[in-house]
Amino acid sequence: MRSRERGGDSLAGGPGAKPQRGPLGGGGGGSIGGGSADISHLPTKLYFRIGEVASAVGVETHVLRYWETEFRSIRPQKSSRGQRVYSRRDVETLLRVKELLYQRGFTIAGARKQLRDGGIEPREATDPTLRGATRMREALVDIRKEIVSLIDSFEVFANRDPRGTQRP
């Protein structure tokens, strides 16, 4: 895993730099309605440590850990040392969560629903639309099996000569 590439030890400007609070690069983090949060200010790294993410998002680390428990789409990996490592997608989702909660005044449940409607947060297993989609998928799989079976039977007939014997 590559935890350090260009960009130094923190998002605020290298080793020893004082961490900045708030979204770096200004602007407030983007919009939920189809747009994406601005993460162009982040260094070109694959993964970020929790302190770097907290600095970029503008919240304390305990807030990030709490959001992990509330939003299933935020699931940082753990390094071999057991430290949380966030992907760029995690950071983008966290910026969206912050915008919904702090700027737009959503509750946790409202922000979760907004992210779910935007396709970011996975649906609950008890969601009736998910159950209907599961039944529909099972029906389509059955139909596909029938079609494949029919195609196979047509191929058998296509390989027979007019007298009804199998062709080589």
XYZ file of N, CA, C and O in Angstrom:
672
model
N 0.849 -1.167 0.000
C 0.000 0.000 0.000
C 0.898 1.233 0.000
O 1.875 1.298 0.715
N 0.535 2.217 -0.816
C 1.331 3.429 -0.905
C 0.633 4.522 -0.134
O -0.324 5.104 -0.593
N 1.114 4.787 1.073
C 0.451 5.809 1.869
C 1.101 7.165 1.695
O 0.515 8.172 2.027
N 2.325 7.181 1.165
C 2.981 8.471 0.957
C 3.502 8.562 -0.462
O 4.305 7.777 -0.901
N 2.994 9.517 -1.178
C 3.552 9.905 -2.460
C 3.830 11.383 -2.346
O 4.088 11.872 -1.263
N 3.685 12.067 -3.445
C 3.866 13.512 -3.382
C 2.867 14.119 -2.426
O 1.772 13.642 -2.284
N 3.232 15.177 -1.771
C 2.274 15.864 -0.924
C 2.681 15.931 0.534
O 2.043 16.616 1.302
N 3.718 15.254 0.946
C 4.202 15.393 2.311
C 3.341 14.692 3.329
O 2.578 13.805 3.019
N 3.490 15.127 4.588
C 2.833 14.454 5.694
C 1.423 14.923 5.948
O 0.658 14.236 6.596
N 1.064 16.112 5.531
C -0.299 16.570 5.789
C -0.838 17.284 4.569
O -0.098 17.704 3.690
N -2.120 17.441 4.526
C -2.748 18.129 3.410
C -2.509 19.627 3.482
O -2.722 20.329 2.520
N -2.047 20.106 4.596
C -1.906 21.542 4.785
C -0.591 22.079 4.252
O -0.369 23.270 4.298
N 0.294 21.228 3.761
C 1.477 21.795 3.146
C 2.793 21.175 3.547
O 3.828 21.816 3.405
N 2.834 19.962 4.019
C 4.112 19.312 4.252
C 4.405 19.100 5.714
O 3.625 19.457 6.587
N 5.593 18.510 5.979
C 5.937 18.200 7.362
C 6.074 19.456 8.198
O 6.611 20.452 7.755
N 5.523 19.403 9.385
C 5.651 20.524 10.305
C 4.672 21.648 10.067
O 4.619 22.596 10.835
N 3.908 21.582 8.988
C 2.953 22.651 8.719
C 1.774 22.522 9.664
O 1.350 21.434 10.013
N 1.250 23.664 10.058
C 0.103 23.664 10.953
C -1.135 23.230 10.177
O -1.404 23.736 9.098
N -1.899 22.248 10.695
C -3.075 21.798 9.965
C -4.111 22.902 9.838
O -4.340 23.645 10.778
N -4.720 22.982 8.655
C -5.758 23.974 8.418
C -7.104 23.312 8.601
O -7.298 22.170 8.249
N -8.051 24.035 9.139
C -9.410 23.540 9.264
C -10.221 24.086 8.109
O -9.970 25.166 7.608
N -11.234 23.334 7.724
C -12.097 23.749 6.629
C -11.620 23.151 5.330
O -10.492 22.698 5.206
N -12.501 23.124 4.312
C -12.138 22.548 3.041
C -11.044 23.371 2.372
O -11.182 24.573 2.221
N -9.990 22.739 2.012
C -8.883 23.434 1.379
C -9.284 23.819 -0.032
O -9.996 23.121 -0.704
N -8.798 24.935 -0.480
C -9.143 25.386 -1.809
C -10.439 26.175 -1.840
O -10.839 26.647 -2.880
N -11.132 26.300 -0.702
C -12.348 27.106 -0.620
C -13.505 26.494 -1.374
O -13.416 25.432 -1.944
N -14.629 27.179 -1.345
C -15.767 26.781 -2.143
C -16.835 26.003 -1.406
O -17.957 25.991 -1.825
N -16.543 25.318 -0.341
C -17.581 24.666 0.435
C -17.860 23.232 0.082
O -18.784 22.656 0.593
N -17.124 22.615 -0.840
C -17.224 21.184 -0.982
C -18.129 20.638 -2.053
O -18.271 19.448 -2.150
N -18.761 21.439 -2.886
C -19.545 20.871 -3.974
C -20.997 20.686 -3.604
O -21.450 21.039 -2.536
N -21.757 20.100 -4.529
C -23.181 19.922 -4.301
C -23.553 18.465 -4.397
O -22.855 17.663 -4.995
N -24.680 18.142 -3.842
C -25.152 16.769 -3.814
C -25.884 16.437 -5.096
O -25.810 15.347 -5.594
N -26.594 17.337 -5.655
C -27.452 17.061 -6.795
C -26.707 16.764 -8.076
O -26.836 17.479 -9.053
N -25.905 15.715 -8.121
C -25.233 15.307 -9.343
C -23.808 15.783 -9.423
O -22.989 15.139 -10.055
N -23.470 16.912 -8.794
C -22.107 17.403 -8.828
C -21.241 16.616 -7.880
O -21.717 15.842 -7.075
N -19.950 16.795 -7.972
C -19.081 16.077 -7.049
C -18.342 17.082 -6.188
O -18.113 18.214 -6.577
N -17.991 16.651 -5.004
C -17.252 17.506 -4.090
C -15.881 17.799 -4.687
O -15.290 16.945 -5.336
N -15.383 18.983 -4.444
C -14.097 19.388 -5.004
C -12.977 18.771 -4.178
O -12.746 19.169 -3.049
N -12.310 17.795 -4.759
C -11.174 17.181 -4.090
C -9.899 17.426 -4.880
O -8.891 16.771 -4.661
N -9.941 18.410 -5.778
C -8.774 18.696 -6.612
C -7.614 19.246 -5.790
O -6.473 19.169 -6.218
N -7.895 19.776 -4.610
C -6.852 20.330 -3.760
C -6.064 19.246 -3.022
O -5.042 19.543 -2.421
N -6.525 18.016 -3.064
C -5.838 16.938 -2.359
C -4.563 16.538 -3.104
O -4.529 16.565 -4.323
N -3.538 16.131 -2.367
C -2.323 15.647 -3.026
C -2.617 14.389 -3.844
O -3.624 13.717 -3.618
N -1.744 14.084 -4.774
C -1.933 12.907 -5.612
C -1.466 11.672 -4.865
O -0.362 11.189 -5.048
N -2.328 11.190 -3.997
C -2.072 9.990 -3.214
C -3.261 9.071 -3.360
O -4.365 9.523 -3.635
N -3.017 7.789 -3.167
C -4.120 6.843 -3.224
C -4.927 6.837 -1.938
O -6.152 6.715 -1.955
N -4.251 6.938 -0.809
C -4.902 6.841 0.486
C -4.445 7.970 1.401
O -3.339 8.466 1.274
N -5.327 8.324 2.352
C -5.051 9.404 3.285
C -5.307 8.912 4.698
O -6.260 8.168 4.939
N -4.489 9.364 5.629
C -4.691 9.018 7.028
C -5.771 9.895 7.635
O -6.107 10.942 7.109
N -6.288 9.481 8.777
C -7.446 10.144 9.369
C -7.167 11.605 9.704
O -8.027 12.466 9.532
N -5.953 11.919 10.131
C -5.621 13.309 10.432
C -5.637 14.187 9.196
O -6.084 15.340 9.236
N -5.151 13.639 8.089
C -5.167 14.382 6.828
C -6.600 14.629 6.361
O -6.941 15.727 5.914
N -7.431 13.619 6.493
C -8.820 13.739 6.062
C -9.564 14.721 6.953
O -10.331 15.563 6.468
N -9.342 14.641 8.252
C -9.991 15.570 9.176
C -9.620 17.003 8.834
O -10.469 17.904 8.853
N -8.366 17.222 8.494
C -7.917 18.554 8.127
C -8.565 19.016 6.820
O -9.002 20.159 6.705
N -8.656 18.133 5.851
C -9.238 18.491 4.552
C -10.732 18.741 4.655
O -11.263 19.671 4.037
N -11.421 17.926 5.440
C -12.874 18.058 5.557
C -13.235 19.197 6.502
O -14.263 19.843 6.348
N -12.386 19.432 7.502
C -12.649 20.527 8.429
C -13.412 20.101 9.660
O -14.175 20.890 10.218
N -13.244 18.857 10.065
C -13.883 18.359 11.283
C -12.829 17.612 12.093
O -11.754 17.299 11.601
N -13.159 17.313 13.331
C -12.250 16.557 14.197
C -12.292 15.074 13.827
O -13.263 14.606 13.236
N -11.263 14.350 14.224
C -11.182 12.929 13.882
C -12.313 12.120 14.513
O -12.801 11.174 13.913
N -12.749 12.500 15.716
C -13.836 11.754 16.349
C -15.133 11.893 15.559
O -15.966 10.980 15.558
N -15.307 13.003 14.858
C -16.494 13.192 14.023
C -16.444 12.228 12.839
O -17.447 11.596 12.482
N -15.262 12.081 12.236
C -15.115 11.134 11.127
C -15.435 9.713 11.587
O -16.127 8.966 10.883
N -14.943 9.347 12.760
C -15.205 8.001 13.270
C -16.700 7.807 13.541
O -17.244 6.731 13.282
N -17.362 8.846 14.024
C -18.807 8.759 14.245
C -19.546 8.613 12.913
O -20.451 7.778 12.781
N -19.175 9.400 11.917
C -19.822 9.310 10.616
C -19.653 7.924 10.004
O -20.534 7.450 9.295
N -18.530 7.269 10.272
C -18.329 5.901 9.784
C -19.406 4.967 10.324
O -19.825 4.037 9.642
N -19.850 5.198 11.563
C -20.867 4.335 12.149
C -22.251 4.640 11.589
O -23.122 3.779 11.600
N -22.461 5.844 11.096
C -23.773 6.264 10.622
C -23.973 6.098 9.121
O -25.105 5.973 8.662
N -22.908 6.138 8.344
C -23.005 6.067 6.888
C -22.240 4.844 6.400
O -21.022 4.764 6.552
N -22.975 3.900 5.796
C -22.337 2.664 5.347
C -21.427 2.873 4.150
O -20.579 2.037 3.860
N -21.572 3.981 3.439
C -20.719 4.248 2.276
C -19.329 4.722 2.688
O -18.427 4.762 1.858
N -19.154 5.068 3.940
C -17.841 5.503 4.437
C -17.239 4.341 5.208
O -17.580 4.090 6.358
N -16.375 3.616 4.566
C -15.730 2.460 5.176
C -14.244 2.478 4.831
O -13.821 1.838 3.879
N -13.452 3.226 5.605
C -12.019 3.239 5.301
C -11.396 1.879 5.568
O -11.864 1.123 6.423
N -10.359 1.590 4.809
C -9.627 0.348 5.042
C -8.727 0.543 6.247
O -8.521 1.662 6.708
N -8.200 -0.552 6.745
C -7.241 -0.469 7.843
C -5.876 -0.877 7.313
O -5.750 -1.840 6.563
N -4.862 -0.123 7.698
C -3.502 -0.453 7.291
C -3.005 -1.636 8.112
O -3.683 -2.099 9.037
N -1.808 -2.113 7.809
C -1.247 -3.234 8.564
C -1.024 -2.854 10.022
O -0.979 -3.707 10.894
N -0.911 -1.568 10.289
C -0.761 -1.075 11.665
C -2.098 -0.823 12.345
O -2.144 -0.405 13.501
N -3.184 -1.023 11.630
C -4.507 -0.809 12.200
C -5.011 0.614 12.061
O -6.056 0.957 12.610
N -4.289 1.461 11.326
C -4.738 2.844 11.132
C -5.749 2.908 9.994
O -5.664 2.159 9.026
N -6.709 3.826 10.130
C -7.679 4.031 9.064
C -6.991 4.709 7.893
O -6.281 5.696 8.077
N -7.272 4.209 6.690
C -6.779 4.858 5.476
C -7.974 5.081 4.557
O -8.711 4.160 4.230
N -8.194 6.316 4.189
C -9.345 6.730 3.400
C -8.950 6.880 1.938
O -7.896 7.427 1.620
N -9.828 6.445 1.051
C -9.623 6.644 -0.378
C -10.124 8.034 -0.762
O -10.800 8.708 0.019
N -9.825 8.443 -1.990
C -10.321 9.734 -2.482
C -11.853 9.733 -2.488
O -12.483 10.746 -2.197
N -12.460 8.607 -2.821
C -13.925 8.519 -2.827
C -14.482 8.716 -1.422
O -15.505 9.382 -1.236
N -13.818 8.136 -0.424
C -14.243 8.343 0.964
C -14.208 9.826 1.324
O -15.128 10.345 1.952
N -13.139 10.503 0.923
C -12.996 11.932 1.229
C -14.099 12.725 0.537
O -14.718 13.611 1.135
N -14.393 12.387 -0.706
C -15.462 13.082 -1.429
C -16.807 12.871 -0.729
O -17.582 13.819 -0.561
N -17.069 11.648 -0.297
C -18.318 11.364 0.410
C -18.377 12.125 1.729
O -19.417 12.678 2.092
N -17.263 12.188 2.433
C -17.220 12.933 3.696
C -17.490 14.417 3.469
O -18.181 15.056 4.273
N -16.966 14.980 2.399
C -17.242 16.387 2.090
C -18.732 16.590 1.802
O -19.318 17.594 2.209
N -19.363 15.630 1.133
C -20.798 15.725 0.871
C -21.590 15.630 2.170
O -22.568 16.349 2.366
N -21.189 14.712 3.047
C -21.864 14.564 4.340
C -21.763 15.865 5.123
O -22.754 16.348 5.688
N -20.576 16.454 5.148
C -20.393 17.710 5.882
C -21.280 18.801 5.306
O -21.920 19.558 6.047
N -21.361 18.887 3.981
C -22.210 19.904 3.360
C -23.673 19.698 3.760
O -24.365 20.660 4.129
N -24.131 18.459 3.707
C -25.525 18.184 4.062
C -25.818 18.515 5.516
O -26.849 19.111 5.833
N -24.916 18.145 6.411
C -25.161 18.330 7.838
C -24.944 19.771 8.287
O -25.775 20.336 9.006
N -23.850 20.367 7.881
C -23.467 21.670 8.421
C -24.010 22.840 7.618
O -24.381 23.853 8.187
N -24.035 22.730 6.306
C -24.456 23.868 5.487
C -25.940 23.825 5.145
O -26.596 24.847 5.083
N -26.470 22.628 4.898
C -27.863 22.524 4.507
C -28.781 22.172 5.670
O -30.004 22.163 5.502
N -28.227 21.832 6.822
C -29.027 21.615 8.020
C -29.760 20.289 8.092
O -30.729 20.157 8.838
N -29.330 19.286 7.343
C -29.968 17.979 7.393
C -29.639 17.283 8.713
O -28.594 17.521 9.314
N -30.523 16.393 9.124
C -30.201 15.486 10.219
C -29.377 14.336 9.646
O -29.250 14.211 8.428
N -28.853 13.488 10.532
C -28.104 12.313 10.068
C -28.998 11.454 9.174
O -28.590 11.031 8.090
N -30.227 11.201 9.623
C -31.148 10.375 8.838
C -31.471 11.037 7.500
O -31.541 10.360 6.461
N -31.662 12.349 7.500
C -31.943 13.061 6.257
C -30.764 13.034 5.299
O -30.930 12.864 4.090
N -29.561 13.193 5.840
C -28.360 13.136 5.002
C -28.186 11.731 4.426
O -27.834 11.560 3.257
N -28.456 10.715 5.249
C -28.358 9.331 4.783
C -29.333 9.089 3.633
O -28.984 8.489 2.612
N -30.564 9.589 3.777
C -31.576 9.426 2.720
C -31.158 10.171 1.457
O -31.306 9.658 0.350
N -30.619 11.358 1.623
C -30.178 12.146 0.468
C -29.058 11.414 -0.279
O -29.063 11.354 -1.504
N -28.117 10.850 0.452
C -27.032 10.097 -0.177
C -27.563 8.813 -0.817
O -27.097 8.404 -1.877
N -28.537 8.177 -0.179
C -29.143 6.968 -0.737
C -29.845 7.294 -2.044
O -29.719 6.571 -3.030
N -30.595 8.395 -2.067
C -31.294 8.802 -3.286
C -30.313 9.179 -4.391
O -30.623 9.039 -5.570
N -29.128 9.637 -4.010
C -28.096 9.980 -4.989
C -27.250 8.797 -5.428
O -26.334 8.947 -6.223
N -27.542 7.608 -4.880
C -26.817 6.414 -5.288
C -25.489 6.216 -4.584
O -24.713 5.342 -4.968
N -25.218 6.992 -3.553
C -23.945 6.884 -2.842
C -24.065 5.915 -1.680
O -23.233 5.027 -1.507
N -25.101 6.076 -0.901
C -25.321 5.245 0.280
C -26.123 4.008 -0.144
O -27.107 4.126 -0.866
N -25.703 2.802 0.288
C -26.461 1.596 -0.081
C -27.824 1.560 0.608
O -28.004 2.133 1.677
N -28.759 0.895 -0.030
C -30.116 0.777 0.519
C -30.134 -0.219 1.670
O -29.330 -1.133 1.733
N -31.097 -0.041 2.569
C -31.279 -0.955 3.692
C -31.849 -2.276 3.184
O -32.594 -2.308 2.204
N -31.528 -3.360 3.854
C -32.024 -4.684 3.447
C -33.538 -4.770 3.571
O -34.183 -5.551 2.876
N -34.143 -3.965 4.447
C -35.593 -3.989 4.649
C -36.334 -3.068 3.686
O -37.561 -2.999 3.740
N -35.624 -2.375 2.818
C -36.241 -1.450 1.867
C -37.143 -2.231 0.908
O -36.697 -3.166 0.252
N -38.442 -1.870 0.812
C -39.348 -2.619 -0.064
C -38.942 -2.569 -1.532
O -39.162 -3.525 -2.262
N -38.338 -1.477 -1.977
C -37.903 -1.412 -3.378
C -36.765 -2.384 -3.632
O -36.657 -2.940 -4.713
N -35.938 -2.610 -2.630
C -34.839 -3.559 -2.782
C -35.386 -4.987 -2.855
O -34.919 -5.796 -3.659
N -36.393 -5.284 -2.044
C -36.996 -6.627 -2.103
C -37.647 -6.869 -3.452
O -37.523 -7.943 -4.033
N -38.345 -5.855 -3.977
C -38.969 -5.985 -5.303
C -37.926 -6.159 -6.388
O -38.095 -6.967 -7.307
N -36.834 -5.435 -6.273
C -35.760 -5.559 -7.258
C -35.119 -6.939 -7.189
O -34.762 -7.519 -8.215
N -35.012 -7.492 -5.996
C -34.448 -8.838 -5.833
C -35.349 -9.877 -6.487
O -34.870 -10.768 -7.201
N -36.657 -9.756 -6.274
C -37.601 -10.688 -6.911
C -37.541 -10.562 -8.424
O -37.572 -11.556 -9.144
N -37.449 -9.329 -8.914
C -37.388 -9.104 -10.350
C -36.107 -9.709 -10.936
O -36.129 -10.330 -11.997
N -35.014 -9.557 -10.229
C -33.746 -10.121 -10.705
C -33.829 -11.634 -10.775
O -33.371 -12.253 -11.739
N -34.409 -12.267 -9.761
C -34.567 -13.720 -9.765
C -35.414 -14.172 -10.946
O -35.100 -15.178 -11.601
N -36.496 -13.439 -11.241
C -37.346 -13.784 -12.387
C -36.571 -13.649 -13.694
O -36.679 -14.506 -14.589
N -35.769 -12.595 -13.804
C -34.984 -12.404 -15.026
C -33.926 -13.488 -15.189
O -33.663 -13.940 -16.311
N -33.336 -13.918 -14.098
C -32.358 -15.006 -14.166
C -33.030 -16.281 -14.645
O -32.479 -17.017 -15.484
N -34.238 -16.566 -14.143
C -34.985 -17.741 -14.597
C -35.309 -17.653 -16.085
O -35.175 -18.640 -16.822
N -35.741 -16.485 -16.544
C -36.044 -16.293 -17.963
C -34.790 -16.506 -18.806
O -34.833 -17.146 -19.864
N -33.665 -16.009 -18.330
C -32.411 -16.185 -19.069
C -32.058 -17.668 -19.191
O -31.627 -18.126 -20.252
N -32.231 -18.421 -18.112
C -31.962 -19.861 -18.157
C -32.841 -20.543 -19.198
O -32.385 -21.416 -19.941
N -34.113 -20.160 -19.263
C -35.022 -20.741 -20.253
C -34.580 -20.403 -21.661
O -34.615 -21.255 -22.550
N -34.157 -19.172 -21.886
C -33.706 -18.753 -23.213
C -32.462 -19.533 -23.624
O -32.357 -20.012 -24.758
N -31.514 -19.677 -22.712
C -30.301 -20.432 -23.011
C -30.658 -21.880 -23.344
O -30.112 -22.480 -24.272
N -31.596 -22.459 -22.600
C -32.037 -23.821 -22.862
C -32.668 -23.936 -24.251
O -32.408 -24.894 -24.993
N -33.503 -22.978 -24.645
C -34.112 -22.976 -25.976
C -33.059 -22.851 -27.073
O -33.132 -23.542 -28.096
N -32.087 -21.988 -26.868
C -31.010 -21.820 -27.855
C -30.243 -23.128 -28.014
O -29.941 -23.551 -29.130
N -29.961 -23.783 -26.902
C -29.261 -25.065 -26.964
C -30.070 -26.101 -27.735
O -29.528 -26.862 -28.537
N -31.377 -26.145 -27.495
C -32.210 -27.117 -28.211
C -32.292 -26.781 -29.696
O -32.324 -27.682 -30.538
N -32.325 -25.512 -30.063
C -32.319 -25.127 -31.478
C -31.008 -25.524 -32.146
O -30.998 -25.936 -33.300
N -29.905 -25.413 -31.426
C -28.616 -25.804 -31.993
C -28.571 -27.297 -32.261
O -27.981 -27.746 -33.239
N -29.210 -28.092 -31.409
C -29.267 -29.537 -31.628
C -30.033 -29.820 -32.915
O -29.604 -30.626 -33.741
N -31.185 -29.145 -33.110
C -31.960 -29.346 -34.340
C -31.216 -28.828 -35.563
O -31.322 -29.390 -36.642
N -30.453 -27.773 -35.429
C -29.724 -27.212 -36.559
C -28.611 -28.138 -37.002
O -28.235 -28.140 -38.185
N -28.094 -28.963 -36.120
C -27.005 -29.868 -36.464
C -27.500 -31.211 -37.006
O -26.714 -32.078 -37.314
N -28.807 -31.419 -37.140
C -29.358 -32.662 -37.696
C -29.577 -32.499 -39.191
O -29.938 -31.439 -39.667
N -29.403 -33.550 -39.916
C -29.707 -33.509 -41.351
C -31.196 -33.810 -41.535
O -31.886 -34.173 -40.583
N -31.722 -33.669 -42.729
C -33.170 -33.837 -42.943
C -33.701 -35.217 -42.549
O -34.883 -35.369 -42.286
N -32.881 -36.248 -42.494
C -33.355 -37.601 -42.163
C -33.452 -37.786 -40.648
O -33.887 -38.832 -40.178
N -33.023 -36.785 -39.842
C -33.147 -36.863 -38.403
C -31.925 -37.422 -37.702
O -31.963 -37.667 -36.514
N -30.826 -37.647 -38.426
C -29.616 -38.152 -37.801
C -28.703 -36.990 -37.475
O -28.754 -35.927 -38.101
N -27.853 -37.185 -36.516
C -26.918 -36.139 -36.060
C -25.805 -35.968 -37.084
O -25.232 -36.926 -37.574
N -25.499 -34.719 -37.428
C -24.369 -34.430 -38.322
C -23.070 -34.465 -37.525
O -23.057 -34.134 -36.347
N -21.976 -34.772 -38.221
C -20.676 -34.794 -37.498
C -20.181 -33.429 -37.153
O -20.450 -32.437 -37.614
